[in-house]
mmCIF file of C-alpha atoms in Angstrom:
data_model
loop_
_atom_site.group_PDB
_atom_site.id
_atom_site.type_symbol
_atom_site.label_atom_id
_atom_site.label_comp_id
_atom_site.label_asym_id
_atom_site.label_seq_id
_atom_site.Cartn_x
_atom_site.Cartn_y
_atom_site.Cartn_z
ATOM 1 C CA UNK A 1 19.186 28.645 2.991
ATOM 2 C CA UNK A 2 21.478 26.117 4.999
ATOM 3 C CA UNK A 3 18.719 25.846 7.847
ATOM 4 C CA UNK A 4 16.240 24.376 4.579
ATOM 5 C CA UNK A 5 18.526 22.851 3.437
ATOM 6 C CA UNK A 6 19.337 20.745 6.900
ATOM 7 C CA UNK A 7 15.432 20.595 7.432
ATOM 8 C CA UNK A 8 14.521 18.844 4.271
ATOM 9 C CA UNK A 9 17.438 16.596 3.788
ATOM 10 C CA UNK A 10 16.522 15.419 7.714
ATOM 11 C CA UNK A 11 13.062 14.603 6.933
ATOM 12 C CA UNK A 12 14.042 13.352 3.243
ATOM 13 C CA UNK A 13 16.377 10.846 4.357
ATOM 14 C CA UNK A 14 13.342 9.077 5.874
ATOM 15 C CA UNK A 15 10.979 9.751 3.201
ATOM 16 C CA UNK A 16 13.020 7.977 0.651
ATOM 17 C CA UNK A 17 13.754 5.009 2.940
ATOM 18 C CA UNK A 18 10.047 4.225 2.981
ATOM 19 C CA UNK A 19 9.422 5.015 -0.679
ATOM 20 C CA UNK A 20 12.390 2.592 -1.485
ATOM 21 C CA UNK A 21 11.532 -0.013 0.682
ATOM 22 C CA UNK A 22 7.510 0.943 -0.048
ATOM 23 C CA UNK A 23 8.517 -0.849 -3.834
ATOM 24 C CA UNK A 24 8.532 -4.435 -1.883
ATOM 25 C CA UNK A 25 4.502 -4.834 -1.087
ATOM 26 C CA UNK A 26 3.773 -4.066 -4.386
ATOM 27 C CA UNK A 27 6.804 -4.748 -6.695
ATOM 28 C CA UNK A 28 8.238 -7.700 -5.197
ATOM 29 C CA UNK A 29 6.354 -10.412 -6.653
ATOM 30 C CA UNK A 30 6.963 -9.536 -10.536
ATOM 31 C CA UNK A 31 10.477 -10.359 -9.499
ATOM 32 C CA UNK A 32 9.951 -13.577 -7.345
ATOM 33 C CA UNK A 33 7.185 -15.507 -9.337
ATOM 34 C CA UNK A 34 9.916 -16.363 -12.402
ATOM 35 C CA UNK A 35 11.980 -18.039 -9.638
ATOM 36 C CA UNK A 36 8.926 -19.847 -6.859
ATOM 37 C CA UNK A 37 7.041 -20.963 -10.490
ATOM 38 C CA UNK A 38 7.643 -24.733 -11.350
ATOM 39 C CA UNK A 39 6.182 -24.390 -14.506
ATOM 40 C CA UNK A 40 7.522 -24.209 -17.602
ATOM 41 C CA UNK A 41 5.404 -20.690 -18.220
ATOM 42 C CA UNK A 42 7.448 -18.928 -15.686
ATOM 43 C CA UNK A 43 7.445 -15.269 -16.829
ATOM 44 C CA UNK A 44 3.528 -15.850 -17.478
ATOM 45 C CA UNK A 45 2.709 -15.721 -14.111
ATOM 46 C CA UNK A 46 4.029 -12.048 -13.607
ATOM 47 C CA UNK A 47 2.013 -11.227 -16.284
ATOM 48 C CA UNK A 48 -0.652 -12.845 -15.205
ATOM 49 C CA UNK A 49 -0.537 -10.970 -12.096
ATOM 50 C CA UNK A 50 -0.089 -7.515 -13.601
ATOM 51 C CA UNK A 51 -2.732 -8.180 -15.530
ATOM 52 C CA UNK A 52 -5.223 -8.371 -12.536
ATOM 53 C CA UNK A 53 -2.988 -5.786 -10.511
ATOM 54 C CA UNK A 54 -3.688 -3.377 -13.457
ATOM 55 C CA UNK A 55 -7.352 -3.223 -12.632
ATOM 56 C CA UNK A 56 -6.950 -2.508 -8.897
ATOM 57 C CA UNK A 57 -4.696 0.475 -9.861
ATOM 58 C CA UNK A 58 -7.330 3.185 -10.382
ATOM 59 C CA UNK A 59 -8.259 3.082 -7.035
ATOM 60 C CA UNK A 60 -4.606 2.677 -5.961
ATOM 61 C CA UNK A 61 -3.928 6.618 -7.884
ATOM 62 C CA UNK A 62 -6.987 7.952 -5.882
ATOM 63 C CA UNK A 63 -5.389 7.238 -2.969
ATOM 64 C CA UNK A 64 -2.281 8.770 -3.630
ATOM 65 C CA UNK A 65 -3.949 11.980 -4.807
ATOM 66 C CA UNK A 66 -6.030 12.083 -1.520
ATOM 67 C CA UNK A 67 -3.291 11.062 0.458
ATOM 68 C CA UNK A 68 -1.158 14.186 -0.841
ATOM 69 C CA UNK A 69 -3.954 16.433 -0.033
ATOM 70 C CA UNK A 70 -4.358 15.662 3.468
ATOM 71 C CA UNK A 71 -1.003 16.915 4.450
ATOM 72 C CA UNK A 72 -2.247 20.650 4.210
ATOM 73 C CA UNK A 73 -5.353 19.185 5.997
ATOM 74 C CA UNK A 74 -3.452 17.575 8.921
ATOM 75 C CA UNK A 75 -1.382 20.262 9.296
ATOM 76 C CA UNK A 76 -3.736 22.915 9.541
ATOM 77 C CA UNK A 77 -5.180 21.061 11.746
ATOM 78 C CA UNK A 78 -2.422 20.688 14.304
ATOM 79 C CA UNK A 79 -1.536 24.386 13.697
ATOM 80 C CA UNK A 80 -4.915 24.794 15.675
ATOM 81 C CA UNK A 81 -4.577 21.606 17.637
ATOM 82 C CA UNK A 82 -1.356 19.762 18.934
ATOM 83 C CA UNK A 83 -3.792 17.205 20.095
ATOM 84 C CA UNK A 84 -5.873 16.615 16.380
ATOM 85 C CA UNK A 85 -5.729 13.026 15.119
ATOM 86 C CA UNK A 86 -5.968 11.532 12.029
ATOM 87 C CA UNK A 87 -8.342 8.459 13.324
ATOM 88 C CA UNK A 88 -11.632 10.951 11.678
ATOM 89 C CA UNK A 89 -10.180 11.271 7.786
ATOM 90 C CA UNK A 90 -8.407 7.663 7.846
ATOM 91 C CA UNK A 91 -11.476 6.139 8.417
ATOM 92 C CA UNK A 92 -12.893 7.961 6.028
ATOM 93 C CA UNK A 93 -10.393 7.624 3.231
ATOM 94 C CA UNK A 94 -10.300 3.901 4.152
ATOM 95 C CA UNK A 95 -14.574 2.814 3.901
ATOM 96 C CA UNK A 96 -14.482 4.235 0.723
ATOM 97 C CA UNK A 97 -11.518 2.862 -0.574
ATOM 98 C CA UNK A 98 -13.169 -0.805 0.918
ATOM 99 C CA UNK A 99 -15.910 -0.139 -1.548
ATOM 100 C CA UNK A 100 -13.788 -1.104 -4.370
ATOM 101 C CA UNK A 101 -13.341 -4.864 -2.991
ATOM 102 C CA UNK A 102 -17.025 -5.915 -3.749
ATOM 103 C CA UNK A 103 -16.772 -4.042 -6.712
ATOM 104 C CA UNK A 104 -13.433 -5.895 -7.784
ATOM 105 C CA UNK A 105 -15.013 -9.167 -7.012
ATOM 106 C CA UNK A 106 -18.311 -8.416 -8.684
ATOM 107 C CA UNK A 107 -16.602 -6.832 -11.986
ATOM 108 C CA UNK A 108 -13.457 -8.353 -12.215
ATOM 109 C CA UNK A 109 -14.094 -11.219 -14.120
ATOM 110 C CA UNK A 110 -16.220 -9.179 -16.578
ATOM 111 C CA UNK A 111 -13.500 -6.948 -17.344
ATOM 112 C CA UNK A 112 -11.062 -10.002 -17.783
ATOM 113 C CA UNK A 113 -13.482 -11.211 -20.135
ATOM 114 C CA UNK A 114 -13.702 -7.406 -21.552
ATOM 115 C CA UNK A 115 -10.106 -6.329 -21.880
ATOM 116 C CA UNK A 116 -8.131 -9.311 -21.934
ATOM 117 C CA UNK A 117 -10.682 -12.294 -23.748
ATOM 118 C CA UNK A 118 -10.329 -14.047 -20.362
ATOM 119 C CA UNK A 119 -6.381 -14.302 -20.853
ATOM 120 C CA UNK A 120 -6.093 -13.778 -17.225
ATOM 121 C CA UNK A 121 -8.672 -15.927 -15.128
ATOM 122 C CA UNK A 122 -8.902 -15.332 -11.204
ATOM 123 C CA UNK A 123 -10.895 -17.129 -8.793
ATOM 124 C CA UNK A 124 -12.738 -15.291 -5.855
ATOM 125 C CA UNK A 125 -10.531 -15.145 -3.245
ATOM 126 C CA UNK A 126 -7.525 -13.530 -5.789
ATOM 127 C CA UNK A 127 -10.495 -10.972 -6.666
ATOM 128 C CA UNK A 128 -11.081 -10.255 -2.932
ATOM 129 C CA UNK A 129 -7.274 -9.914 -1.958
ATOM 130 C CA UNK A 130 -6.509 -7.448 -4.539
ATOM 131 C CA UNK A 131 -9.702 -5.262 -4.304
ATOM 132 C CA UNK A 132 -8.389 -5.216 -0.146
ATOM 133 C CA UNK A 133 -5.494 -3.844 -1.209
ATOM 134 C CA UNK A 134 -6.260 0.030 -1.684
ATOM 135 C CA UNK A 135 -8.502 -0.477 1.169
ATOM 136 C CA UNK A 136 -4.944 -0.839 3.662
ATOM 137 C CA UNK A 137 -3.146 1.312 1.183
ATOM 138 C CA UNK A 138 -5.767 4.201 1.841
ATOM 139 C CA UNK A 139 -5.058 3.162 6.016
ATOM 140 C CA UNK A 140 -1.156 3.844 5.524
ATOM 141 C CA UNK A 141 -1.356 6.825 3.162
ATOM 142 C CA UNK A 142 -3.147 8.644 5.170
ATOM 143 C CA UNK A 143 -1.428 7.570 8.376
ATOM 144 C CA UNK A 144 1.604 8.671 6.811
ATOM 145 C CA UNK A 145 0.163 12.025 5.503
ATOM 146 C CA UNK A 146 -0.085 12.186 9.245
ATOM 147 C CA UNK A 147 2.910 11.459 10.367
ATOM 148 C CA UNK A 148 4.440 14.084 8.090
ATOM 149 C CA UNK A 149 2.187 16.409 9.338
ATOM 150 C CA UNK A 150 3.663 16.150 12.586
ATOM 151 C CA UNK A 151 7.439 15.977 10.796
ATOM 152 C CA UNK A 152 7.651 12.392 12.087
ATOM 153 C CA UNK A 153 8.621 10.904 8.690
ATOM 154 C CA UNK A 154 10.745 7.921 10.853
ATOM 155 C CA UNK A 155 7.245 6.498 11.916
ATOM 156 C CA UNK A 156 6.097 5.029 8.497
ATOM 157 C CA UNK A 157 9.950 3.841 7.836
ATOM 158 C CA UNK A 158 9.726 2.164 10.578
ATOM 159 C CA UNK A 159 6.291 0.346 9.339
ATOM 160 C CA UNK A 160 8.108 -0.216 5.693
ATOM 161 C CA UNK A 161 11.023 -1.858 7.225
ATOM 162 C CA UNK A 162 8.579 -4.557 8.859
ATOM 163 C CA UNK A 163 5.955 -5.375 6.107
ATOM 164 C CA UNK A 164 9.185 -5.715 3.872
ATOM 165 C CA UNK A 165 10.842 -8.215 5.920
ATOM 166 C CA UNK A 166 7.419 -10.071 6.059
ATOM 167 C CA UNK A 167 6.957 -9.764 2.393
ATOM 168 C CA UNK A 168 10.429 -11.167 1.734
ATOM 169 C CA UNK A 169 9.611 -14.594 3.813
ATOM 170 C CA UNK A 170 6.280 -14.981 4.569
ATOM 171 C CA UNK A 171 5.029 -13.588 1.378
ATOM 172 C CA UNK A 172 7.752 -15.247 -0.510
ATOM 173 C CA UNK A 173 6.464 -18.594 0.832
ATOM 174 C CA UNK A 174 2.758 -17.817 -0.089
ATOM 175 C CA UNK A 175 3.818 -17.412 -3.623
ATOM 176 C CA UNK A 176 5.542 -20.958 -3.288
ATOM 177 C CA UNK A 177 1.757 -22.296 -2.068
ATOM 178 C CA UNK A 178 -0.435 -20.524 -5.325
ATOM 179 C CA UNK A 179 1.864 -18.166 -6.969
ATOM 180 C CA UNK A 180 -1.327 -15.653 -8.533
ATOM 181 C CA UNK A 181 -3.320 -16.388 -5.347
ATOM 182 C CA UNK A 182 -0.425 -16.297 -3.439
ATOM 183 C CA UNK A 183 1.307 -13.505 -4.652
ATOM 184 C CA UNK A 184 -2.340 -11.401 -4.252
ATOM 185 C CA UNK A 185 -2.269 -12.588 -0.642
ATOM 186 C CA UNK A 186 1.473 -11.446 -0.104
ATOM 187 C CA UNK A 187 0.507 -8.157 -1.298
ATOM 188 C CA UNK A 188 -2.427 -7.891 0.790
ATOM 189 C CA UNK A 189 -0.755 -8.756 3.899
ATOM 190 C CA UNK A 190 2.379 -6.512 3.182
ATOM 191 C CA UNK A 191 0.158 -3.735 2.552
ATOM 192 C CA UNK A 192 -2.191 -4.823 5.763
ATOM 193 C CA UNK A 193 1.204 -5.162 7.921
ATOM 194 C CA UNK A 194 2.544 -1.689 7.051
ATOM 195 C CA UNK A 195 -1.092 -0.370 7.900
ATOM 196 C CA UNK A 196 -1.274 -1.707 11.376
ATOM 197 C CA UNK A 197 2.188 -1.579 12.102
ATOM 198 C CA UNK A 198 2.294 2.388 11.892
ATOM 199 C CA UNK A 199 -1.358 2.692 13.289
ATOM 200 C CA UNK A 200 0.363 1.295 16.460
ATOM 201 C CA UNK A 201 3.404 3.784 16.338
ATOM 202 C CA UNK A 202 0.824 6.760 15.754
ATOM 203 C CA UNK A 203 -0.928 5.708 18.887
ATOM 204 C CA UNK A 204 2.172 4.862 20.951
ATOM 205 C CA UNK A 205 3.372 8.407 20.011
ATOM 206 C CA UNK A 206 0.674 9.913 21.229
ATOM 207 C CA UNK A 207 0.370 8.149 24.382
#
């Protein structure tokens, strides 16, 4: 019982780092737009944002699910292969995730229209930032089902630490710019940074 014990508070120590730190990409900006906003509607543009966030979600919770899944998949596979990678299912996971950006852009303004009476108006490029979104999520989750496959669960901390230190200034500063558009951008970059960052680590581990 101790030796579990040791085990999973080792690997949990890191796996609560990144899902604290894993609340700044897509949490940060309810709490910043109230003080970047000029206007006098300040709290109305953290609506306004979860209002368009809320219709990226769905495909946000599909990746989640899938992600879960894949760490039986991964680690079977390196039971029969120390060498498998994850390249094969990330890419995957991640095309059809993309899918959902053309989709967003196409439907999103429909379903403003739909569900909120056009409360909530977005131009293109917010559309196109947020509907990117699960597309790097999908990247990371499954990097990270990965990576705790392998019982490296420092890898995507190490990714978390960066994309929040770039959400808290450089996404900070986009919400200064166009706080909707802005924020969208932030979150797409976070997201995008944590991605890449731990796509490099996986490959730097395995070289």
């Amino acid at each position: 019982i101790r030796r579990v014990i040791e085990a999973h508070f080792a690997f949990a120590r890191y796996g609560l780092g990144t899902a604290l730190l894993g609340w700044v990409p897509s949490n940060a900006w309810y709490v910043a737009l109230p003080f970047v906003v000029v206007e006098e509607a300040r709290l109305g543009a953290s609506g306004h944002l979860r209002a368009l966030v809320n219709l990226m979600q769905p495909m946000v919770q599909v990746n989640g699910a899938l992600a879960t899944l894949l760490v039986p998949t991964f680690t079977k596979l390196l039971r029969d292969s120390k060498a498998a990678t994850p390249w094969r299912f990330t890419s995957i996971m991640t095309a059809l995730a993309a899918l959902y950006a053309p989709l967003l852009a196409l439907l999103g303004p429909l379903l403003n229209r739909w569900l909120y009476r056009g409360a909530y108006p977005a131009d293109a490029a917010t559309w196109w930032a947020l509907g990117l979104v699960p597309a790097c999520g999908a990247f990371f989750g499954s990097l990270r089902a990965y990576c705790m496959a392998r019982e490296q669960p420092q890898l995507p901390l190490v990714a978390t630490i960066v994309s929040a230190l770039s959400c808290l200034t450089v996404g900070i500063a986009l919400c200064v710019w166009r706080p909707v558009l802005g924020a969208s951008v932030a979150m797409l970059q976070g997201v995008a940074l944590q991605a890449g960052v731990l796509a490099w680590l996986v490959r730097a581990r395995a070289r």
